[in-house]
mmCIF file of C-alpha atoms in Angstrom:
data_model
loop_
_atom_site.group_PDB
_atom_site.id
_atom_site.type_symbol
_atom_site.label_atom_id
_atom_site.label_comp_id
_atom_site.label_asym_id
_atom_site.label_seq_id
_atom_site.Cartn_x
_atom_site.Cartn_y
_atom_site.Cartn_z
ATOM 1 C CA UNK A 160 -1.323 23.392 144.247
ATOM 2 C CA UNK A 161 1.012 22.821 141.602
ATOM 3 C CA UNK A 162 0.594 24.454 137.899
ATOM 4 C CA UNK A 163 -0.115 21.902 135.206
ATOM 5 C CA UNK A 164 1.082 23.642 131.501
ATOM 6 C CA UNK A 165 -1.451 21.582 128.960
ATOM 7 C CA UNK A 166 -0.876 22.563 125.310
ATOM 8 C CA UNK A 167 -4.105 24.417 123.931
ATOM 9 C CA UNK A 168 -4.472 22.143 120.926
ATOM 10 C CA UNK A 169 -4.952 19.144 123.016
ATOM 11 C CA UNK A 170 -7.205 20.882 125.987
ATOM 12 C CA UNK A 171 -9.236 20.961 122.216
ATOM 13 C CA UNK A 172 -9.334 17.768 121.007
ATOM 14 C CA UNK A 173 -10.033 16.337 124.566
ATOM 15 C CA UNK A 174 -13.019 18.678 124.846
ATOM 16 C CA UNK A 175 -14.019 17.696 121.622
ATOM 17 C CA UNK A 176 -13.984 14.205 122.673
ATOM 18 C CA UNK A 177 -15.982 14.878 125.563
ATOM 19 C CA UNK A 178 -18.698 16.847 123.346
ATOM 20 C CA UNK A 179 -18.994 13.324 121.296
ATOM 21 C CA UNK A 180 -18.882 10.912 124.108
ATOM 22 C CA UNK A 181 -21.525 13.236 125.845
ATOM 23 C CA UNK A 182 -24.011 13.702 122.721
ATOM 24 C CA UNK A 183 -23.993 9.849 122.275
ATOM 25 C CA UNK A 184 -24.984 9.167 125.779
ATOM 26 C CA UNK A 185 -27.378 12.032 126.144
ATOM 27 C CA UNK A 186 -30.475 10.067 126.988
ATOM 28 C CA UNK A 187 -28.074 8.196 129.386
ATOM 29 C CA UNK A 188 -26.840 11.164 130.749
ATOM 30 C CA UNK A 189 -30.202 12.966 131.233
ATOM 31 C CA UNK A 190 -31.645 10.070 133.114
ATOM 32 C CA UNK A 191 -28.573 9.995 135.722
ATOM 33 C CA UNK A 192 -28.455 13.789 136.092
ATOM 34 C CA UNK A 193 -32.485 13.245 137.316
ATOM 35 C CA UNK A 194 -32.247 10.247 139.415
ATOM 36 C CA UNK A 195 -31.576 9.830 143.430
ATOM 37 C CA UNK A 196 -28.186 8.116 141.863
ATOM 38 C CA UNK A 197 -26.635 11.349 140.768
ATOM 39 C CA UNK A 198 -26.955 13.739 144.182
ATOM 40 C CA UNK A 199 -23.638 12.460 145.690
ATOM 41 C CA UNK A 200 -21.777 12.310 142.554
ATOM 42 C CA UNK A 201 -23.026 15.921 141.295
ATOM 43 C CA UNK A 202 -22.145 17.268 145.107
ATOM 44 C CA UNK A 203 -18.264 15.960 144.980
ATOM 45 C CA UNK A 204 -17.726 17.105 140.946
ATOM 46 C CA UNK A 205 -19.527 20.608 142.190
ATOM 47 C CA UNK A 206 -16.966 20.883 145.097
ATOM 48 C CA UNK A 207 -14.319 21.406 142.643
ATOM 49 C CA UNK A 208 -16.055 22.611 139.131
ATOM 50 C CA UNK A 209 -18.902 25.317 139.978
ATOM 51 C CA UNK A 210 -21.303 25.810 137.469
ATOM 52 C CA UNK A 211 -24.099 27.689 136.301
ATOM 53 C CA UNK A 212 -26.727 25.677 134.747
ATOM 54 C CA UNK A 213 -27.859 27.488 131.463
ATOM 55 C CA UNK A 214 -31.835 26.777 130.307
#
């Protein structure tokens, strides 16, 4: 796979932007993470972005 150099203070900002676009859709969010909907999607973005779900 080939390297991708992104400059720090825009891996940032676009994180930044997620945080926003995430807190404005939370109740949005929470109700797709919960429903039947979400199992394939959460599988596939797992595949390539393990997590550990903190609670």
């Amino acid at each position: 796979m080939e390297s991708i150099f992104v400059h720090e203070e825009a891996m940032k900002a676009q994180l930044a932007l997620l945080v926003i676009n995430f807190f404005s859709w939370r109740s949005d969010i929470n109700q797709w993470l919960h429903s039947e909907d979400s199992e394939t999607s959460l599988r596939k973005m797992l595949q390539y972005a393990p997590c550990t779900p903190i609670h």
